[in-house]
Amino acid sequence: MAKVMLLLVFIALPLSHSFMVARMVARRNLASPSPLYSSFQCPPPKAQQLLNSPGHVYLDVRTADEFNAYKVPRSFNIPCFDAGTYGLEPVVDFVDKVRETFGDPGLAPTFIVGCKIGQRSLAGMDRLRAEGYNAVNLDGGIDMWAGFGLPIEYADSSNDDLFP
């Protein structure tokens, strides 16, 4: 019986310690800032202010159909993801298309990268920054942009009720 108890202590103690460490790590991760809210996030009012200054371009990474329905005025569309067999799939030559349109990183403007809610644009921003481009992510995407009452261009006036 003593051997069984001793064996349980040697097994249970390390396991309980592992769970305790895992809980501490989880708590610390919850307390640390999310990578989605880094210094590369740009709230819509600040984005509009930047777009009104030289050297900044709004790069919309939504699909062409989404972009054609409504967009931020004076924006460019280069999709970062496109419809594939199993939903949205990354566009392999996304950075190449940006390079063709705007030039090499040292010559290109600073990109304010946006999509519908900010997830695809976060991926696009990461890809651009990895290649040396200056880019920030539009926090909340075009939905939050519209929520701030900032200007939107629609394909036709029948879509004016998309963002009340």
CSV table of C-alpha atoms in Angstrom, one decimal, residues 75-160:
chain,number,residue,atom,x,y,z
A,75,SER,CA,-8.7,53.2,-53.0
A,76,PHE,CA,-6.8,50.6,-54.9
A,77,ASN,CA,-7.9,46.9,-55.0
A,78,ILE,CA,-5.4,44.1,-55.0
A,79,PRO,CA,-7.1,41.0,-53.4
A,80,CYS,CA,-5.0,39.2,-50.8
A,81,PHE,CA,-7.5,36.2,-50.7
A,82,ASP,CA,-9.8,35.0,-53.5
A,83,ALA,CA,-12.5,32.5,-53.9
A,84,GLY,CA,-11.1,29.0,-54.1
A,85,THR,CA,-12.4,25.4,-54.1
A,86,TYR,CA,-12.7,25.4,-50.2
A,87,GLY,CA,-13.6,29.1,-49.6
A,88,LEU,CA,-11.2,32.0,-49.5
A,89,GLU,CA,-7.6,31.1,-50.4
A,90,PRO,CA,-4.5,33.3,-50.3
A,91,VAL,CA,-3.5,34.9,-53.6
A,92,VAL,CA,0.1,33.6,-54.1
A,93,ASP,CA,1.3,36.6,-56.1
A,94,PHE,CA,-0.3,39.3,-53.9
A,95,VAL,CA,3.0,41.0,-53.1
A,96,ASP,CA,4.1,40.8,-56.8
A,97,LYS,CA,1.0,42.6,-57.8
A,98,VAL,CA,1.6,45.3,-55.2
A,99,ARG,CA,5.2,45.6,-56.5
A,100,GLU,CA,3.9,45.9,-60.1
A,101,THR,CA,1.5,48.6,-59.2
A,102,PHE,CA,3.5,50.6,-56.7
A,103,GLY,CA,7.1,49.7,-57.1
A,104,ASP,CA,9.7,48.4,-54.7
A,105,PRO,CA,9.3,49.0,-50.9
A,106,GLY,CA,11.6,52.0,-50.9
A,107,LEU,CA,9.6,53.8,-53.6
A,108,ALA,CA,6.1,52.7,-52.5
A,109,PRO,CA,3.8,54.8,-50.4
A,110,THR,CA,2.7,53.7,-46.9
A,111,PHE,CA,-0.3,51.4,-47.2
A,112,ILE,CA,-3.4,51.5,-45.1
A,113,VAL,CA,-4.6,48.0,-45.7
A,114,GLY,CA,-8.3,47.3,-45.4
A,115,CYS,CA,-10.9,44.6,-45.9
A,116,LYS,CA,-14.4,44.1,-44.6
A,117,ILE,CA,-13.7,43.6,-40.9
A,118,GLY,CA,-9.9,43.7,-40.6
A,119,GLN,CA,-8.9,40.0,-40.7
A,120,ARG,CA,-7.8,39.6,-44.3
A,121,SER,CA,-6.2,43.0,-44.3
A,122,LEU,CA,-4.2,42.0,-41.2
A,123,ALA,CA,-2.8,39.0,-43.2
A,124,GLY,CA,-2.1,41.3,-46.2
A,125,MET,CA,-0.4,43.8,-44.0
A,126,ASP,CA,1.8,41.1,-42.5
A,127,ARG,CA,2.8,39.9,-46.0
A,128,LEU,CA,3.6,43.4,-47.1
A,129,ARG,CA,5.7,44.2,-44.0
A,130,ALA,CA,7.6,40.9,-44.5
A,131,GLU,CA,8.7,42.2,-47.9
A,132,GLY,CA,9.8,45.6,-46.5
A,133,TYR,CA,6.7,47.7,-47.3
A,134,ASN,CA,5.4,50.2,-44.8
A,135,ALA,CA,1.8,49.2,-44.0
A,136,VAL,CA,-0.8,49.5,-41.3
A,137,ASN,CA,-4.0,47.6,-40.8
A,138,LEU,CA,-7.4,49.5,-40.9
A,139,ASP,CA,-8.8,48.5,-37.5
A,140,GLY,CA,-12.3,47.0,-38.0
A,141,GLY,CA,-12.1,47.2,-41.8
A,142,ILE,CA,-14.5,49.1,-44.0
A,143,ASP,CA,-17.4,48.2,-41.7
A,144,MET,CA,-15.9,50.2,-38.9
A,145,TRP,CA,-14.9,52.9,-41.4
A,146,ALA,CA,-18.6,53.2,-42.3
A,147,GLY,CA,-19.6,53.0,-38.6
A,148,PHE,CA,-17.6,56.2,-38.1
A,149,GLY,CA,-19.6,57.9,-40.8
A,150,LEU,CA,-16.6,58.2,-43.1
A,151,PRO,CA,-17.1,58.4,-46.9
A,152,ILE,CA,-18.0,55.3,-48.9
A,153,GLU,CA,-18.5,55.1,-52.7
A,154,TYR,CA,-21.2,52.7,-53.9
A,155,ALA,CA,-21.5,51.0,-57.2
A,156,ASP,CA,-25.0,52.5,-57.5
A,157,SER,CA,-27.4,54.4,-55.3
A,158,SER,CA,-29.6,51.3,-54.5
A,159,ASN,CA,-26.9,50.2,-52.1
A,160,ASP,CA,-27.1,53.2,-49.8
